[in-house]
Amino acid sequence: MSLDLFRLSRETTGKVLQAAMQRGGDFAEIYCEHSRYNSLVMEEGILKTAVASIEKGVGVRVVKGEKTGYAYTEQLDDKNFLKIAATAAAIADDQGSDQAYQVAPTPLKNYYQVADPSIDIDLDKKIAWIIKANDIARKHSDLVTKVTISYADYQRKIVIADSRGRLVEDVQPMLRFSISVIAEKDGERQIGRAGDGGRVGFSFITEESVTKWAEKAANEALLLLEAKQAPAGMLPVILAPGDSGILLHEAIGHPLEADFNRKGTSAYTGRLGQMVADAQCTIIDDGTIENDRGSINIDDELNASQRTVLIEEGRLKSYMTDEISARYFEQESTGNGRRESYKFQPLPRMRTTYMLPGGYSADEIVGSTQHGIYCKTFKGGQVDISNGNFTFVPSEAYLIEDGKITHPIKNFILVGNGPDALSKVTMVGNDFQMGTGIWTCGKGQSVPVGVGLPTIKISQMTVGGQ
Amino acid sequence: MKNYADLKELERMAQSVMQLALDKGANTAECQVMRRRDFEVELRNGEIENLSEAEPFEMSLTVSQDYRRASVSTCDLSEDSIRDVVDQAMVLSKYTDRDTFYTLPKPEQLQTEFKDLDLFDAKLLDMPVEQKITLARELESHMLAYDKRLKSDGASFSTTISAGAIANSAGFCRAEQRTLMGMGVSGFADDQVSEGDLNVGRKQSGSWGCQRRHHTDLQSTREIAERAAKNVLRKIGACKPATGTFPCYFEPAVARTIWGNLLSAMTGGSIYRNESFLVGKLGEQVCSDRVTITEDPFLARGQASRNYDREGVAKKSAKLIENGNLNTWLLSTYSANKLDMTTTGHAGGPANLILQPGDLDEEGLIKTMGTGIWVISLLGQGVNISTGDFSRAALGLWVENGEVQHPVMEFTLNSNLKDMLKNISHMGNNVMDDWSVQTPGFLISEMNVSGL
């Protein structure tokens, strides 16, 4: 058991839990994490940066109702473990008890069994792929003036023990390979980006994949050089399959995180069981997809990962909960309690959020649109969960004229309102794809997530061009 | 005066890590050691919801051998672990390519005079937890008392006491300690929507806070709470505005984000990478002549006050933008080398920035604007520093003939930063000195609004 890695024994673990529960509390847990992170950046044709970092710490949390006490330390010895336990315990104010705690290992189902973790691969091999990607992107066109390749891998080892007697360990691998290309023509500069990654082994990177990413990034930059200024006003918007799932992440994902609903601040508070989207929409948040960036074997407070139906045929079925909000709503946790590292407390967070396919072909959907826009790839998004307003920023997008995709367009964002936009999903495609974007969700803490979508049509959305 | 950490000890530590790397054959080494004590209390509806404390201690090191550079960091500061990461840095630096632009500053560029900037409030070391909780509680109750429609999304009080040392083989070594405390409150209220609108659960939220280096400088809880309350209430009943071209008033909190965009376009890294809309514009008019930005690193108790930058280079006061003219890039030693210039002491970003105010107060600005949008918040990415393209969602107030009519939301503002900065027609006199960028609000004569 990797408790040794943190200079902890099962016996000490029991004592620390006892110290954490000394003033009472619903439960307490010890969260131990050892993370190694490596990154390499090639810029201007040279490998400029190599960074390696290690984070290792132990946090103790005590929860009583909606109250949380938390403390962590990076000085790993019994004295400090007991000290942080006492600090966290201060949140509770009961008599407590002298109950002894024993923990026993609980096995996990593994959704990211990796034979060749990138963290263990020789630097030479990583650098070889970086050079390859750089060459392909540079040679793609004379208009390419700059290429940046960014490679990163990390491995997060966690051991969690709690006052309910559970002891779980998990090893979470991660790989990310991204390429950005600048192309210039007649004094204009545009950037294209591509890449992929996930909880995969090093063999995920192949000649074929590197070529695909490099060409995709270069083509996006070249395309944007030809793009026209986007229009302004309310227009039909068609989203391409895959990374357009960012719409779900912003429009419905965040407002369905249970902390907002427990506190009553979300536009969806109190709307469980109601129709909140068109009946063609079934939306899932899933932590169990093999090797996916958003997958987790267990959440960061020992609740099993699962596939959670959020919206079923337009009807709101479930929020995404952490343990505190699950107890508040008197339900089992959906396993969405995640944290960036031992420096943070868990919060309800998304895993991989996607919409199930519908009945239309992509051609039918595009063909049904007289004048609108078609969005293929995205840079990111943001939401105000209380009024439901969200934005997301396309990078590759086109005009649709007379049922056909025509000119590339640039410099705009899409703005909508969650309940309104999802009720205007008039067509759902049969061409579901998981996104390949390297999405990181920020909510005070960063966690890796995934998105997916079939082609969909939103009959009306505000397009923020000119 | 009571200290948080033994600064001499931190300096010795940074220097010894650096020396270890030099002994192992590094040509240059830069080391940072940082320790912190963090405290935060959050409460909601009068009940403490979260109490957290931590004391992280971290070290980072950058070495180079024959211009091949590598960086490592760790929070395990045991002797063995430090030896391991230094070894790791030395190995990594054999793999990177030669980059002759990577050098350390010249000895004569390093800071040797250390002004007392008064960034440490020793009294914070002994501030009782009860007092912190009381302040958070006051904030929340003042906000709730302001209007009965308001509900609480929580109030917080947090403190950070930190000490950090920087050492590099150019001959710099210095440790300093700082304090920072902040408190804030968030509220929300149910919002009415028009008939047929599907967003029946719509709410509006808003918050305000205050962050200071010294306890005695904190604003009153009543003042902060009132601002938070108004930030919620003024959004109630928002609707979508019309599509068209209108002047806009950016209030100080929003104005600050535009200066942030300008500053990132002036950063050496953006310039040598050819990824800034300001490339080639040094010495030229890039903003309206009403814009003058002074960097003052030596402001007592300032949020971004410092005697030296991350490389130990001496800071100086300077006008970065003067009557709209772009006087300087923001350079580190590396970006200066890339551009064949000299470092301006901006490794790690700019210090306090002071915007020169204009004559009009907020009401005067609104009257001058006539019909347009008072922007109170911006949402989402959508700024391209490389091209200057600007497209962001916004929330604001619709103004007609100088009078506020109703709130507006779910629209976008679109333009290009090059035009926006030149179209600043008036700077206000309502400077907010809460942040490291001290700015009044300003008017931009024309923005593309996409709404209905």
Coordinates of C-alpha atoms in Angstrom, one line a residue, chain A residues 7 38 40 42-57 66-75 83 87-88 90-91 123-124 127 146 148 180 182 184 188-191 229 231-234 262-269 271 274 342-343 345 379-384 386-391 393 410-417 419-420 423 461-466, chain B residues 36 38 42 44 47-58 69-78 81 85 88 91-93 95-99 151-153 188 190-191 197-205 235 240 243 272-279 334 338 378-382 384-387 389-395 409-416 448-452:
Chain A
R7 CA 5.3 8.3 5.8
N38 CA 6.7 17.1 -16.8
L40 CA 8.5 20.3 -22.8
M42 CA 9.6 23.6 -28.5
E43 CA 9.4 27.1 -29.9
E44 CA 11.2 28.7 -32.9
G45 CA 12.5 25.2 -33.8
I46 CA 14.4 24.7 -30.6
L47 CA 13.5 22.8 -27.4
K48 CA 13.4 25.8 -25.2
T49 CA 11.9 24.7 -21.9
A50 CA 11.9 21.6 -19.9
V51 CA 10.1 21.6 -16.5
A52 CA 9.7 18.9 -13.9
S53 CA 7.8 19.4 -10.7
I54 CA 6.7 17.4 -7.7
E55 CA 3.8 18.0 -5.4
K56 CA 3.4 15.9 -2.4
G57 CA 1.1 16.6 0.5
E66 CA -22.7 21.9 5.4
K67 CA -19.6 22.9 7.4
T68 CA -16.1 21.9 6.4
G69 CA -12.8 22.2 8.2
Y70 CA -9.7 21.7 6.1
A71 CA -6.0 21.8 6.5
Y72 CA -3.0 20.4 4.6
T73 CA 0.7 19.9 5.1
E74 CA 3.7 19.2 3.0
Q75 CA 5.9 18.3 6.0
K83 CA -1.8 19.1 13.9
T87 CA -7.1 22.3 12.8
A88 CA -9.7 20.6 10.6
A90 CA -12.2 22.8 15.0
I91 CA -15.1 23.1 12.6
L123 CA 13.0 12.0 -22.8
D124 CA 14.6 11.2 -26.2
I127 CA 11.5 14.9 -28.0
K146 CA 5.8 30.0 -36.3
T148 CA 5.0 25.9 -30.9
S180 CA -0.1 25.9 -32.2
I182 CA 0.9 31.0 -36.7
E184 CA 0.9 35.1 -42.0
E188 CA -2.2 39.5 -41.3
R189 CA -1.5 36.9 -38.6
Q190 CA -3.7 34.0 -37.5
I191 CA -3.2 31.2 -35.0
Q229 CA -15.7 39.3 -40.3
P231 CA -22.1 38.9 -38.7
A232 CA -24.0 40.3 -35.7
G233 CA -27.5 39.5 -34.4
M234 CA -29.7 36.5 -33.8
R262 CA -27.8 23.5 -2.5
K263 CA -27.2 27.2 -2.0
G264 CA -30.0 28.1 -4.3
T265 CA -28.0 30.4 -6.6
S266 CA -28.4 28.4 -9.9
A267 CA -31.0 29.2 -12.5
Y268 CA -32.0 25.5 -12.3
T269 CA -32.5 25.4 -8.5
R271 CA -36.4 22.5 -11.2
Q274 CA -39.2 19.8 -15.1
Y342 CA -4.4 18.3 -1.8
K343 CA -4.3 22.1 -1.6
Q345 CA -11.2 20.8 -0.9
K379 CA -11.3 28.1 -27.7
G380 CA -13.4 28.0 -24.5
G381 CA -16.4 29.4 -22.7
Q382 CA -17.8 30.8 -19.5
V383 CA -21.2 31.0 -17.7
D384 CA -23.0 33.1 -15.1
S386 CA -27.4 32.6 -11.6
N387 CA -28.9 34.2 -14.7
G388 CA -27.9 31.3 -17.1
N389 CA -26.0 33.5 -19.5
F390 CA -23.1 31.7 -21.2
T391 CA -20.6 32.4 -23.9
V393 CA -15.7 31.2 -28.4
K410 CA -13.7 35.1 -37.5
N411 CA -13.7 37.4 -34.5
F412 CA -16.9 36.6 -32.8
I413 CA -18.3 34.7 -29.8
L414 CA -21.7 33.1 -29.2
V415 CA -23.8 34.2 -26.3
G416 CA -26.9 32.5 -25.1
N417 CA -29.0 31.6 -22.1
P419 CA -32.7 27.2 -20.6
D420 CA -33.5 29.3 -23.6
S423 CA -35.2 24.7 -25.7
M461 CA -28.6 32.4 -30.8
T462 CA -26.8 35.7 -30.5
V463 CA -23.8 35.9 -32.7
G464 CA -21.4 38.5 -31.5
G465 CA -19.8 39.7 -34.8
Q466 CA -20.1 43.1 -36.4
Chain B
R36 CA 3.2 31.0 3.1
D38 CA -3.0 30.8 4.4
E42 CA -16.3 31.4 4.7
R44 CA -23.3 31.7 4.8
E47 CA -23.1 29.9 9.9
I48 CA -19.4 29.1 9.3
E49 CA -19.3 26.9 6.3
N50 CA -15.6 26.5 5.7
L51 CA -12.5 27.0 7.7
S52 CA -9.2 26.2 6.1
E53 CA -5.5 26.7 6.9
A54 CA -2.3 25.7 5.3
E55 CA 1.4 26.4 5.4
P56 CA 3.0 25.5 2.1
F57 CA 6.7 25.8 1.5
E58 CA 8.0 25.5 -2.0
R69 CA 17.9 25.6 -19.7
A70 CA 15.7 23.5 -17.4
S71 CA 13.4 24.2 -14.4
V72 CA 12.3 22.1 -11.5
S73 CA 10.2 22.7 -8.4
T74 CA 9.3 20.7 -5.3
C75 CA 7.6 21.1 -2.0
D76 CA 9.6 18.4 -0.3
L77 CA 12.5 20.4 1.1
S78 CA 14.4 17.6 2.8
S81 CA 14.8 15.6 -2.1
V85 CA 15.7 17.7 -7.9
Q88 CA 17.1 16.2 -12.2
V91 CA 20.0 16.1 -16.4
L92 CA 17.0 17.9 -18.1
S93 CA 19.3 20.7 -19.1
Y95 CA 18.3 17.6 -23.3
T96 CA 17.1 21.1 -24.1
D97 CA 18.6 23.0 -27.1
R98 CA 21.1 25.9 -26.8
D99 CA 19.3 29.2 -26.5
K151 CA -30.0 36.3 -0.3
S152 CA -26.5 35.4 0.7
D153 CA -24.1 33.3 -1.3
F188 CA -28.2 37.0 -5.3
D190 CA -34.7 36.1 -7.8
D191 CA -35.3 37.9 -11.1
D197 CA -39.5 33.0 -21.1
L198 CA -38.3 29.5 -20.3
N199 CA -35.7 30.7 -17.8
V200 CA -38.2 30.7 -14.9
G201 CA -35.5 30.1 -12.3
R202 CA -33.5 33.2 -13.3
K203 CA -31.6 34.9 -10.6
Q204 CA -29.0 37.7 -10.6
S205 CA -25.9 37.7 -8.5
K235 CA -29.1 43.7 -12.7
K240 CA -31.5 41.9 -24.4
T243 CA -28.2 45.3 -32.2
Y272 CA 9.3 38.9 -29.9
R273 CA 6.8 36.1 -30.8
N274 CA 5.1 38.5 -33.1
E275 CA 1.8 37.8 -31.3
S276 CA 0.7 41.3 -30.4
F277 CA -1.4 43.9 -32.2
L278 CA 1.2 46.4 -31.0
V279 CA 4.2 44.9 -32.9
Y334 CA 15.2 37.1 -22.1
K338 CA 15.4 38.5 -28.3
L378 CA -17.7 41.2 -19.2
L379 CA -18.0 37.4 -19.7
G380 CA -16.0 34.9 -21.6
Q381 CA -12.7 34.7 -23.6
G382 CA -12.8 36.4 -26.9
N384 CA -7.1 38.0 -29.5
I385 CA -4.0 39.9 -28.4
S386 CA -2.3 38.9 -31.6
T387 CA -4.8 40.7 -33.8
D389 CA -9.9 41.4 -32.2
F390 CA -12.3 41.9 -29.3
S391 CA -15.6 40.1 -28.9
R392 CA -17.0 39.5 -25.4
A393 CA -20.4 39.0 -23.8
A394 CA -21.4 41.7 -21.4
L395 CA -24.0 42.8 -18.8
M409 CA -27.7 41.3 -20.7
E410 CA -27.1 38.4 -23.1
F411 CA -25.4 40.6 -25.7
T412 CA -21.9 41.0 -27.0
L413 CA -19.5 43.9 -27.5
N414 CA -17.4 43.6 -30.6
S415 CA -14.5 45.8 -31.9
N416 CA -10.7 45.7 -32.2
N448 CA -20.6 47.0 -32.0
V449 CA -23.4 45.7 -29.9
S450 CA -25.0 42.4 -30.9
G451 CA -28.3 41.7 -29.1
L452 CA -31.8 41.3 -30.5

